[in-house]
Coordinates of C-alpha atoms in Angstrom, one line a residue:
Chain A
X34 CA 83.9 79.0 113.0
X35 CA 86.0 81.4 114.2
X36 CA 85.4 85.3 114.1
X37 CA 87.6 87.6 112.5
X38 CA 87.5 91.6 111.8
X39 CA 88.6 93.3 109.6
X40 CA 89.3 96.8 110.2
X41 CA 87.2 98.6 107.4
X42 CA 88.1 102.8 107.5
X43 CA 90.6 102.6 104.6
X44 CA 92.7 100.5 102.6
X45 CA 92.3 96.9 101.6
X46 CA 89.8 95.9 103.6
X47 CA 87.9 94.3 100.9
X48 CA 90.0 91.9 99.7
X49 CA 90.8 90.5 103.5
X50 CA 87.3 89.7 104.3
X51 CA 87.4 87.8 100.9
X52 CA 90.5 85.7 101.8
X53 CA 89.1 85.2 105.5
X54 CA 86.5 83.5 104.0
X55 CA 88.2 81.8 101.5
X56 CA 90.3 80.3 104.4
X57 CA 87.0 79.4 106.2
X58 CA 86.7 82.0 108.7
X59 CA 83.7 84.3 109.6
X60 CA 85.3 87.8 108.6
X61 CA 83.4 91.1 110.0
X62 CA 83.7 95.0 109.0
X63 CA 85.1 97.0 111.8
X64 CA 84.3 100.7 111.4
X65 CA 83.0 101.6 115.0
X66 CA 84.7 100.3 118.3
X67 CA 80.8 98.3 119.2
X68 CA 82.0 96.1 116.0
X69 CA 84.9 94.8 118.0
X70 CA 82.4 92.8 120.3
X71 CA 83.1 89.2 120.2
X72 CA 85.8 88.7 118.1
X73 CA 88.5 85.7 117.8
X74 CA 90.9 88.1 115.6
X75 CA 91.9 91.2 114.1
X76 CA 93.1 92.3 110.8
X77 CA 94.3 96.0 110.6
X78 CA 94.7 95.8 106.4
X79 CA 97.0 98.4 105.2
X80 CA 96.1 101.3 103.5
X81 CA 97.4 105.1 103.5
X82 CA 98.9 105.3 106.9
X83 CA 97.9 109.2 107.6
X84 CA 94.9 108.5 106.6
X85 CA 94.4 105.5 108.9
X86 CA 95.5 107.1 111.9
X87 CA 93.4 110.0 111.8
X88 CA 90.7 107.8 111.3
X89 CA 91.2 105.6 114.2
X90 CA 92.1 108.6 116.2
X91 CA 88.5 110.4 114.8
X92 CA 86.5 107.3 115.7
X93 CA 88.4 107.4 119.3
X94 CA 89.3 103.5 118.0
X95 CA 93.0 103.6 119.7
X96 CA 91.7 102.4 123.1
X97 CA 89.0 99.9 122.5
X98 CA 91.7 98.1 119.7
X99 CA 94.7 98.4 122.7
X100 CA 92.1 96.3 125.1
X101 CA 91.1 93.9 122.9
X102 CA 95.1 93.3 121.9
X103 CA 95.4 93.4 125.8
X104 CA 93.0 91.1 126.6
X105 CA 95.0 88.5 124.2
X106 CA 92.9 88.7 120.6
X107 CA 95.3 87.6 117.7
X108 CA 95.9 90.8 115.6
X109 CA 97.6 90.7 112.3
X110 CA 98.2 94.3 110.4
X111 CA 99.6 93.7 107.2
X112 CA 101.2 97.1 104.8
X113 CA 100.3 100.1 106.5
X114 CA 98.6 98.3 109.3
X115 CA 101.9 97.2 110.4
X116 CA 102.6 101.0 110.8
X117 CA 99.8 101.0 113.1
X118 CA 100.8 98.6 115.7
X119 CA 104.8 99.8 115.8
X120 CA 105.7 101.3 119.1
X121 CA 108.3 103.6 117.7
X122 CA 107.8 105.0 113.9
X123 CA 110.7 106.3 112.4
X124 CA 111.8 108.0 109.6
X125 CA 108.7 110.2 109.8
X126 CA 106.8 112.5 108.2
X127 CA 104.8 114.6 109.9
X128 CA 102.0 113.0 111.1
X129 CA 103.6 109.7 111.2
X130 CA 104.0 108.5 114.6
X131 CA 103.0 105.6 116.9
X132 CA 99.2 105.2 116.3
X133 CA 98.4 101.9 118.7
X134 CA 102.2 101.3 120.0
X135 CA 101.7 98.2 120.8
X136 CA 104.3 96.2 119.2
X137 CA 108.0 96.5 120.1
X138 CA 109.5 97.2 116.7
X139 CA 110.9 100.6 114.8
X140 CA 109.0 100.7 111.7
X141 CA 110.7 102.7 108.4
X142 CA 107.4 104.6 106.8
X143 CA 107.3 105.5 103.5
X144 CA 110.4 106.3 103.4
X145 CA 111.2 104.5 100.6
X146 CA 110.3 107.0 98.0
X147 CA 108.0 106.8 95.7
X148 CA 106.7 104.1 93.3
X149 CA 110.4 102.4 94.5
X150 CA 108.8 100.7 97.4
X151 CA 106.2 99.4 95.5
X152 CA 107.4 95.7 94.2
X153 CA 106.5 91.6 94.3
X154 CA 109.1 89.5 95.8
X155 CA 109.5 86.0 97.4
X156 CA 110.3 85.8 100.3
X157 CA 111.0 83.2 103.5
X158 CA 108.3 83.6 106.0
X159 CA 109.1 81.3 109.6
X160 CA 106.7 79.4 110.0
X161 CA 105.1 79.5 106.9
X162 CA 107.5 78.6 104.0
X163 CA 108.2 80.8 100.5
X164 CA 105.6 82.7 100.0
X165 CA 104.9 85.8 97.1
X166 CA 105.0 89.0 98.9
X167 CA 102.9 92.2 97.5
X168 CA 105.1 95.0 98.8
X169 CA 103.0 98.5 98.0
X170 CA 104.4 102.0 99.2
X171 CA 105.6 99.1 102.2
X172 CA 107.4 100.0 105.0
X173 CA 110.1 98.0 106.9
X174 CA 110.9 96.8 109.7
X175 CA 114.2 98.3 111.3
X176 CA 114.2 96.9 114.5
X177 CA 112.6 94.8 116.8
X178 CA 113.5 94.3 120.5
X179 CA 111.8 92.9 124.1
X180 CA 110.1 89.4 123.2
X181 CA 109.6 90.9 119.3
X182 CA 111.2 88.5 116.9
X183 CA 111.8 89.2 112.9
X184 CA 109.8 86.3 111.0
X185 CA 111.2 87.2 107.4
X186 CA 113.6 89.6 105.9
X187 CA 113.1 91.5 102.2
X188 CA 115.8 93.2 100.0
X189 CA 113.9 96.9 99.9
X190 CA 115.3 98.1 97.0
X191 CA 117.6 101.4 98.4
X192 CA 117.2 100.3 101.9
X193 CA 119.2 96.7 101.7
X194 CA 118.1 94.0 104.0
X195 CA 115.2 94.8 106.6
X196 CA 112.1 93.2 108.4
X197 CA 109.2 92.3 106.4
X198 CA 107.3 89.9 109.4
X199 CA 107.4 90.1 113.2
X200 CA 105.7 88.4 115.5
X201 CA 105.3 89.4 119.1
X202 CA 102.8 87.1 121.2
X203 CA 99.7 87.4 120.0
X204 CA 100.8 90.4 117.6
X205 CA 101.5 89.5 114.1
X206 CA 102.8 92.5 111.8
X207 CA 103.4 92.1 107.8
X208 CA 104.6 94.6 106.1
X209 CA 103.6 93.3 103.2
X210 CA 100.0 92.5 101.4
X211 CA 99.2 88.8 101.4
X212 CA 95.8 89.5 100.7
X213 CA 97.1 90.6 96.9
X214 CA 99.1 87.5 96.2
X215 CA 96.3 85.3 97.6
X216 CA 99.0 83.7 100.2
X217 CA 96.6 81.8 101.6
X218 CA 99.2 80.1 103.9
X219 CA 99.9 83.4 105.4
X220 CA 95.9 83.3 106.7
X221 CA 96.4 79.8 107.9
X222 CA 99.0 80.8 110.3
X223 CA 97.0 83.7 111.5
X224 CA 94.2 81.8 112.0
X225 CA 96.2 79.2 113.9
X226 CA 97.5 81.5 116.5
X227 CA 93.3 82.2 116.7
X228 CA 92.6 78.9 117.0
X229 CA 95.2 78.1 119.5
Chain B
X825 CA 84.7 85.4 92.4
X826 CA 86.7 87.7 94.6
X827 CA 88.5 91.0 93.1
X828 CA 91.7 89.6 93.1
X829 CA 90.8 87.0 90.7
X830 CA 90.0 90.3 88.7
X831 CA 93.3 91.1 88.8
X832 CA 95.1 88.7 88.2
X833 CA 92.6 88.3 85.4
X834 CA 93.8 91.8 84.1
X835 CA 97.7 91.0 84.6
X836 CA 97.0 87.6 82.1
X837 CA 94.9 89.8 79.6
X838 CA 98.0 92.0 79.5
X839 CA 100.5 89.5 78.8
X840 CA 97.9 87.9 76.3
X841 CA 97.8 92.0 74.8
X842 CA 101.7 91.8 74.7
X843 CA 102.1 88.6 73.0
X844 CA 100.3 89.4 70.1
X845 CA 102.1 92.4 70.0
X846 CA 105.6 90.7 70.1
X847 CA 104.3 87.9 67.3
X848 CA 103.1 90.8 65.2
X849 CA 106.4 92.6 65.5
X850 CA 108.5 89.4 64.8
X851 CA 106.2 88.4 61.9
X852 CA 106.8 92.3 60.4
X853 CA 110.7 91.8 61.0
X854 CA 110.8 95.3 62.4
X855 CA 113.0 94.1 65.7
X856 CA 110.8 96.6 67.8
X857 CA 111.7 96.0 71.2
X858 CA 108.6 95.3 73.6
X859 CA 108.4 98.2 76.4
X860 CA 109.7 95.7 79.4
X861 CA 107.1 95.2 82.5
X862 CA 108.5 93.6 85.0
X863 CA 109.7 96.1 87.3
X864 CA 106.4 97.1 87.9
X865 CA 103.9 94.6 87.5
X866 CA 100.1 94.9 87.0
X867 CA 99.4 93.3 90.5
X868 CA 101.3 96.1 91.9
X869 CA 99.5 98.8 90.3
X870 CA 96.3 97.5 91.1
X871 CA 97.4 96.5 94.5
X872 CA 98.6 100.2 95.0
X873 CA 95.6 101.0 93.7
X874 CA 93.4 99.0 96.1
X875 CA 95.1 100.3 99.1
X876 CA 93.1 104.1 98.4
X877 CA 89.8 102.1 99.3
X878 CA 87.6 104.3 100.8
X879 CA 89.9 107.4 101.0
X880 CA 89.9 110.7 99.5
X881 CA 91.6 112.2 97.0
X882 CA 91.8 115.6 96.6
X883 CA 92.9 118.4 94.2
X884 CA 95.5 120.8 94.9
X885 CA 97.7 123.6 93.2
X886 CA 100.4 124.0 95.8
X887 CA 102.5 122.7 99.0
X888 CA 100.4 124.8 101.3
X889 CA 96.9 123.3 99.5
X890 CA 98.9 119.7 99.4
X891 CA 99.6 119.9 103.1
X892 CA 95.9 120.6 104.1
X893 CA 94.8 117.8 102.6
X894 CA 97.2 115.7 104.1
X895 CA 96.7 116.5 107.7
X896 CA 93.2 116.2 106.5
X897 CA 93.6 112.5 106.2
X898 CA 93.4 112.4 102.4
X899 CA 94.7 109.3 100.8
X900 CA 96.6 111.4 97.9
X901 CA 96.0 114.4 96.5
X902 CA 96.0 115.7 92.7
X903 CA 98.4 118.7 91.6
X904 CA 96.6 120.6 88.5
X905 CA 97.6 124.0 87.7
X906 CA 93.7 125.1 88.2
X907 CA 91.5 123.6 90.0
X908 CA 88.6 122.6 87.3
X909 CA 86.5 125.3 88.4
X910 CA 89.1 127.8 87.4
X911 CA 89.7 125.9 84.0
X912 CA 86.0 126.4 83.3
X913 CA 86.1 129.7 84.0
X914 CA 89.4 130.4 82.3
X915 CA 88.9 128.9 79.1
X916 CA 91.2 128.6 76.4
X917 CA 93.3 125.0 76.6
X918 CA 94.0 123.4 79.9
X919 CA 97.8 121.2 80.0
X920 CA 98.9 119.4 83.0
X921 CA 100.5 120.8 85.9
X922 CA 103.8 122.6 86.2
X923 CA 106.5 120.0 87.0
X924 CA 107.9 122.1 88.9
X925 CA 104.8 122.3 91.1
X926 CA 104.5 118.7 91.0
X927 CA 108.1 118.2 92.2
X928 CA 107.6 120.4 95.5
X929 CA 104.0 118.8 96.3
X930 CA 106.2 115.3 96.1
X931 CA 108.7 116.5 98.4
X932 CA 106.7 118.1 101.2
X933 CA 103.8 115.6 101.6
X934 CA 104.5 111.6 102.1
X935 CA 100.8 110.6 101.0
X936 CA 100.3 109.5 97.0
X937 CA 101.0 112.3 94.5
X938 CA 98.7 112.0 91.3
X939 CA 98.4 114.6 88.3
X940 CA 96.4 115.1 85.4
X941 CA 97.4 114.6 81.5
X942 CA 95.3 115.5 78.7
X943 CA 93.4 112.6 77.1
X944 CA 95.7 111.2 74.2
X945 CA 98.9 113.0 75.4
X946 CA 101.1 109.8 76.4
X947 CA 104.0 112.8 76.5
X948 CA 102.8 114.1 79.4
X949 CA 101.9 111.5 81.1
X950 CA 105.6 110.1 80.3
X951 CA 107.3 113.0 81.6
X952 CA 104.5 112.6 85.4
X953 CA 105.8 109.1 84.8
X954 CA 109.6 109.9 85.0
X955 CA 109.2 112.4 87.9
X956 CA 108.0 110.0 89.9
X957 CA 104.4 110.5 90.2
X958 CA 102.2 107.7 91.8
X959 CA 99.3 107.8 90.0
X960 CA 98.3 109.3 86.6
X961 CA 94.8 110.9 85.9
X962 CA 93.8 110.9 82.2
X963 CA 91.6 113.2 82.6
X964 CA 88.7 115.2 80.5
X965 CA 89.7 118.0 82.9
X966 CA 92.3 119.4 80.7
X967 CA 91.7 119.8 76.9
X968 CA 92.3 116.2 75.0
X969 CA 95.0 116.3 72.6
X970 CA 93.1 113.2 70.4
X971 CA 89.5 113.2 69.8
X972 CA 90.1 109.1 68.8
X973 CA 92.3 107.6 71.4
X974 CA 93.3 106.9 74.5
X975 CA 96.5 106.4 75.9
X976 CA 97.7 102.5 75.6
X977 CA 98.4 102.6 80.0
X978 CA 99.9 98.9 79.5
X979 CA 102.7 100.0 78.1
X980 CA 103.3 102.3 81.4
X981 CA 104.9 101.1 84.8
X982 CA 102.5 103.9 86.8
X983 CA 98.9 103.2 87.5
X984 CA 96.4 105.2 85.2
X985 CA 92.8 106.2 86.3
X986 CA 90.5 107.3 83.9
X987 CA 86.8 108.7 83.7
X988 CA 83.9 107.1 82.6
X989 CA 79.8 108.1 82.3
X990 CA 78.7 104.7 81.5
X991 CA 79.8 100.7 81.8
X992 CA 81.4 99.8 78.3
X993 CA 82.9 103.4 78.6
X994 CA 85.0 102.0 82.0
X995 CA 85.5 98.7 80.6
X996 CA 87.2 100.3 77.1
X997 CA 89.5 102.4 79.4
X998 CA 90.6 98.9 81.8
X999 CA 91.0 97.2 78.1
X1000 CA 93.6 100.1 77.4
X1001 CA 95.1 99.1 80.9
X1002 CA 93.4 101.7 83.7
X1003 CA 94.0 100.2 87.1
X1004 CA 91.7 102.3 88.8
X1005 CA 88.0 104.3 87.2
X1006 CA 86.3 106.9 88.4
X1007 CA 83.2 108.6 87.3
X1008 CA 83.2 112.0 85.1
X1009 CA 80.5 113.6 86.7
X1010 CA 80.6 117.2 85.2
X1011 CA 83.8 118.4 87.2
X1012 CA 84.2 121.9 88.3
X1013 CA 80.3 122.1 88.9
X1014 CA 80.0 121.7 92.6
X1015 CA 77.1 119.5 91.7
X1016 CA 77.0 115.8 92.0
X1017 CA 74.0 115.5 90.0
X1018 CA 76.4 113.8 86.8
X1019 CA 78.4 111.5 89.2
X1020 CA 75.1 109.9 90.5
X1021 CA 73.9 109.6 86.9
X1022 CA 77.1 108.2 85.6
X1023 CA 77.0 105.5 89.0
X1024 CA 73.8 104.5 88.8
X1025 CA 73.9 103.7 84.9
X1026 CA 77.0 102.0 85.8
X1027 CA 75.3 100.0 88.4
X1028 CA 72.8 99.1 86.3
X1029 CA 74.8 97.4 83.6
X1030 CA 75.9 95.7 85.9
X1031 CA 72.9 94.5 87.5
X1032 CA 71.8 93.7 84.1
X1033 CA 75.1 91.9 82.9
X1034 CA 74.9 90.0 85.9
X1035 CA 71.4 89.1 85.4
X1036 CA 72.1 87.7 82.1
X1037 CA 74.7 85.6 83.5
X1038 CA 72.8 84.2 86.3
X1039 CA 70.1 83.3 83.7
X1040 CA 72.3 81.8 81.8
X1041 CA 72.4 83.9 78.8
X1042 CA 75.7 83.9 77.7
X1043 CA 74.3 85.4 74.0
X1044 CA 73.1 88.2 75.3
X1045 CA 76.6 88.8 77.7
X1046 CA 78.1 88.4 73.6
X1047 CA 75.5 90.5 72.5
X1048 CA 75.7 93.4 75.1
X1049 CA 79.7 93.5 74.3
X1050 CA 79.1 93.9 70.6
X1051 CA 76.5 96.3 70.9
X1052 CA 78.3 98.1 73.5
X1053 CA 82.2 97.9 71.7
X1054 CA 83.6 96.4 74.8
X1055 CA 85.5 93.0 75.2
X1056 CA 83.2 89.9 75.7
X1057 CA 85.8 88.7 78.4
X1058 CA 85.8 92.0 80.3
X1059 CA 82.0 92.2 80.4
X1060 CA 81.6 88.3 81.7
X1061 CA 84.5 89.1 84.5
X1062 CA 82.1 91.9 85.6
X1063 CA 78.7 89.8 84.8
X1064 CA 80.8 87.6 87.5
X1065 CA 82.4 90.1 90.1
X1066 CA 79.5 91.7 90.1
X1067 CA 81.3 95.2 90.4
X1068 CA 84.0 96.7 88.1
X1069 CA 87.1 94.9 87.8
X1070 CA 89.0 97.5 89.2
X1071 CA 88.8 99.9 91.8
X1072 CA 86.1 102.6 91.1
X1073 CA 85.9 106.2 92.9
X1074 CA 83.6 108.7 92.5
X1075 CA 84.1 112.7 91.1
X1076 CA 82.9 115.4 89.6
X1077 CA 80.8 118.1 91.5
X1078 CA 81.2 116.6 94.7
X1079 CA 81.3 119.8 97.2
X1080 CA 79.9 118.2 100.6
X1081 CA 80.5 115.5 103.0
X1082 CA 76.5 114.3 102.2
X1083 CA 77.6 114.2 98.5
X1084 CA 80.6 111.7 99.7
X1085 CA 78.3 109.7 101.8
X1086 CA 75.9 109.5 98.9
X1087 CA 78.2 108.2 96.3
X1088 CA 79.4 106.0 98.8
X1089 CA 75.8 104.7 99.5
X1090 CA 75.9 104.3 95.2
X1091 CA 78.8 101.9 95.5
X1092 CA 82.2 104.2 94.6
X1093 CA 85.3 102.6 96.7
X1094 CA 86.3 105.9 97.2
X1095 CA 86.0 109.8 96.2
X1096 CA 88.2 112.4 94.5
X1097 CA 87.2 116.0 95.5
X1098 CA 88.2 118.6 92.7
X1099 CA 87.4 122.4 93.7
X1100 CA 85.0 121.2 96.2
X1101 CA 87.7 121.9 99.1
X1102 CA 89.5 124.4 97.9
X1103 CA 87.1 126.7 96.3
X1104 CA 85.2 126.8 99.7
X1105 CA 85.4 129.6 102.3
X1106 CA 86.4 126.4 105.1
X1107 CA 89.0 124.1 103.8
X1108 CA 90.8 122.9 106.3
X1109 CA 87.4 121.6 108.2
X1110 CA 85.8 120.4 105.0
X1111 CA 89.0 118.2 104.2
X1112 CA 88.5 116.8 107.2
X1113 CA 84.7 116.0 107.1
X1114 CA 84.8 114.6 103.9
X1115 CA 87.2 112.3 104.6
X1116 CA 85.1 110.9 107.8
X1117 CA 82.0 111.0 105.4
X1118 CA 84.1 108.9 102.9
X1119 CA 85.2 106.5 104.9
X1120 CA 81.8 106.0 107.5
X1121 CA 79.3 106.6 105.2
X1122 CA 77.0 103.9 106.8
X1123 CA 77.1 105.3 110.1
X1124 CA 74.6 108.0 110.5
X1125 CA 76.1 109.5 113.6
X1126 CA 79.6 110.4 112.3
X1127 CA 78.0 111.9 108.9
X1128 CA 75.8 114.6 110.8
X1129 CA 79.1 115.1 112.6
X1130 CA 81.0 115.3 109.2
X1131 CA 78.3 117.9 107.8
X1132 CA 77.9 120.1 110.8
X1133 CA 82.0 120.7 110.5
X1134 CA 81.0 122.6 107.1
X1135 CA 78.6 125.4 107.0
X1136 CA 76.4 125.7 103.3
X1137 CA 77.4 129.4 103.4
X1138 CA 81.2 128.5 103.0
X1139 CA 80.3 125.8 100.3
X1140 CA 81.8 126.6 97.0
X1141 CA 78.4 127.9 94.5
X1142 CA 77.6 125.5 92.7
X1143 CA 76.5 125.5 88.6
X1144 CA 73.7 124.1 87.4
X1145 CA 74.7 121.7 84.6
X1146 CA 71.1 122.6 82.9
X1147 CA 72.6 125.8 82.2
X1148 CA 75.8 124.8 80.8
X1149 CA 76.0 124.9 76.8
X1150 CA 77.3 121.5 75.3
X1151 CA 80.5 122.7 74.3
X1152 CA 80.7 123.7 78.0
X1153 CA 80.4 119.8 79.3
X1154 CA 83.9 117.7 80.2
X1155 CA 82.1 114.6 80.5
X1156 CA 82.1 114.3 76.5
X1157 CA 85.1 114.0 75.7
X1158 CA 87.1 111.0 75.3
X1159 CA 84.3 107.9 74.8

């Protein structure tokens, strides 16, 4: 069975672990960088991304999470967590910038206003197939360059057309929530980049 | 059962709420048109909802206090035109915030922006809803406007979170469509002793809901929802989940970052600090340690860390709820 955390400081933590293990994988709070130990994956679950980052950057978390990425552990940050992995942040508010910067995409924050950026749509992920995407306070995905490829596009209401999926090696960022819409195909092909 | 089945539970229950509505309407002939929904579904507000797990929310009355909290790490932050401490001691009737104040908070910080609206006063919370607010507190904070009712929230596109001292009292307000709970406590106290009270007599039910269902006893899962006036199918969804159906923080009196940890211990998803910030003489480094004690309760080594950024001398004083007449007390209003 493969081993999977779930990055646990804030956010939607909860309901990841429970789709993890409805996909039949082992799923594991992460709060402290001695939880990463032995893990097949990564899930950074979206959740307020100021609040995020100055919990990673508390718990000194930025460093241990950039090894374990570098030493070739699937990661998937979904919503917010998405934020996290972006190498360049843009449309920022003040204490929005690159938290991990390890993925070579330019992520829009909230800068979608308000309740606005908060809708369901359907969307086509590669890969994957039609799946129901939870899109909460999400940001998008502006631009993605080097070997960082755009797996599916949303219509951000105000924004037009951007990036809701990339994919970059073994980095895999949503911005959406597929742990709300139960997309359990969505953990399937996270756990298959695990597995492979 | 997961939480998500929860609410997607909810989401059916609503459209189940609306299409009785609708036939009643047709039957009556009046051609009432049904608020429409789909903009802004349930699934979003509770998704919304669920991405504040195990953040902080705090009060605030301006930019300056809103900005704090932010740097702070705080997952949102509540604009009231006194902090409940200051209603207590003020008296008289307590309305939501100045729009005008809510406006500004909006524009200068990018986290969630919730405010409060007197219990009953769907007016209010209309006008937080058009401004654009993200969240809407029905609060016991301010002075309700209806001793009987509660706002129907279902018929809003904006998550609502309410109060609640004991099980059925929750369960009533996610009938009326809350997406999120919180205990009362006794806000405005700087004591936590309520908000342990009202968790642990949450928890309880539960426990005891659930153990009727893992008995077996469905009767007495019927029973506890009639004695209780709550909804047979909301009290079997929690008999099953084993937790509320929604998200659930903790408030009222919490004034430390070992009162965080300890609701956290108790179960809460979350906390929202009211005067305990900013009616202490260190703000800016209690923010901050509540939020680490929120969010790594279970690690013993970051919490001493948390409570040694606040000194006791700088915490705000606290009041006794003992000494508190009963026309004093928040917590009893709005059942």
């Amino acid at each position: 069975m493969v081993r999977v955390g779930v990055l646990s400081l804030q956010g939607s933590f909860l309901e990841h672990v429970e789709m993890l293990r409805e996909v039949g994988a082992e799923a594991v709070a992460v709060r402290r960088a001695a939880d990463l130990g032995g893990l097949d994956g990564l899930v950074v679950p979206g959740g307020e991304p100021t609040a995020l980052a100055s919990l990673v950057r508390a718990r000194g978390l930025e460093d241990s999470i950039r090894e374990l990425v570098g030493s070739g552990v699937p990661t998937m940050g979904t919503g917010a967590g998405s934020v996290l992995l972006a190498k360049r942040v843009v449309g920022a508010g003040r204490a929005e910038r690159a938290v991990l910067g390890l993925m070579d995409v330019a992520i829009v924050g909230s800068a979608l206003g308000r309740r606005a950026s908060s809708f369901v749509a359907e969307l086509d992920l590669e890969g994957v197939g039609r799946v129901r995407a939870a899109f909460l306070r999400s940001p998008a995905i502006a631009e993605a360059w080097g070997s960082a490829r755009v797996l599916a596009y949303a219509d951000y209401p105000g924004l037009g057309r951007l990036g809701a999926a990339a994919l970059q090696g073994s980095l895999l960022a949503l911005t959406f929530h597929p742990e709300l819409t139960r997309e359990r195909r969505v953990y399937g092909f996270f756990l298959s980049m695990v597995k492979r | 059962m997961k939480l998500v089945d929860s609410y997607e539970f909810l989401e059916r229950l609503r459209d189940l709420i609306y299409s009785l509505l609708e036939l009643r309407d047709r039957a009556a002939e009046e051609g009432l048109e049904i608020v429409p929904l789909r903009r802004e579904t349930p699934l979003v507000r509770y998704g919304v909802v669920s991405t504040l797990k195990g953040g902080v929310i705090m009060d605030v009355t301006s930019e300056e206090q809103a900005g704090i909290a932010e740097d702070a790490g705080a997952v949102g932050v509540m604009v009231l035109d006194k902090l409940p401490y200051d209603v207590r001691a003020a008296g008289g009737v307590a309305r939501t915030a100045d729009l005008n104040v809510v406006l500004r908070v909006m524009e200068s910080v990018g986290i969630p922006v919730s405010a409060k609206c007197r219990i009953g006063h769907a007016e209010e919370a209309r006008l937080l809803e058009s401004v654009g607010v993200d969240l809407i507190d029905e609060s016991e904070v301010l002075t309700p406007v209806d001793e009987k009712n509660h706002i129907d929230k279902w018929s809003f596109r904006v998550p609502f979170v309410n109060g609640a001292r004991s099980l059925p009292e929750a369960l009533r307000r996610v009938y009326e469509g809350a997406s999120m709970m919180r205990t009362k406590g006794e806000a405005g106290t700087g004591n936590v002793a309520e908000a342990v009270k009202h968790m642990k007599l949450v928890n309880r039910d539960i426990a005891t809901l659930r153990g009727y269902l893992l008995s077996g006893d469905y009767e007495a899962v019927w029973y506890y929802s009639k004695e209780n006036r709550v909804p047979y199918e909301l009290a079997l969804l929690t008999a099953r989940l084993g937790r509320l159906p929604v998200v659930n923080f903790a408030a009222g009196g919490i004034a430390t970052p070992a009162d965080a940890a300890l609701m956290m211990w108790l179960g809460s998803d979350g906390v929202f600090v009211g005067s305990g910030v900013f009616k202490s003489q260190d703000p800016e480094s209690r923010a901050r340690a509540i939020v680490l004690a929120t969010s790594l309760y279970d690690d013993p080594e970051t919490v001493v860390e948390a409570q040694r950024m606040v000194s006791e001398r700088a915490a705000m004083v606290g009041i006794d709820v003992r000494t508190l007449k009963p026309e004093q007390l928040m917590q009893v209003r709005g059942e």
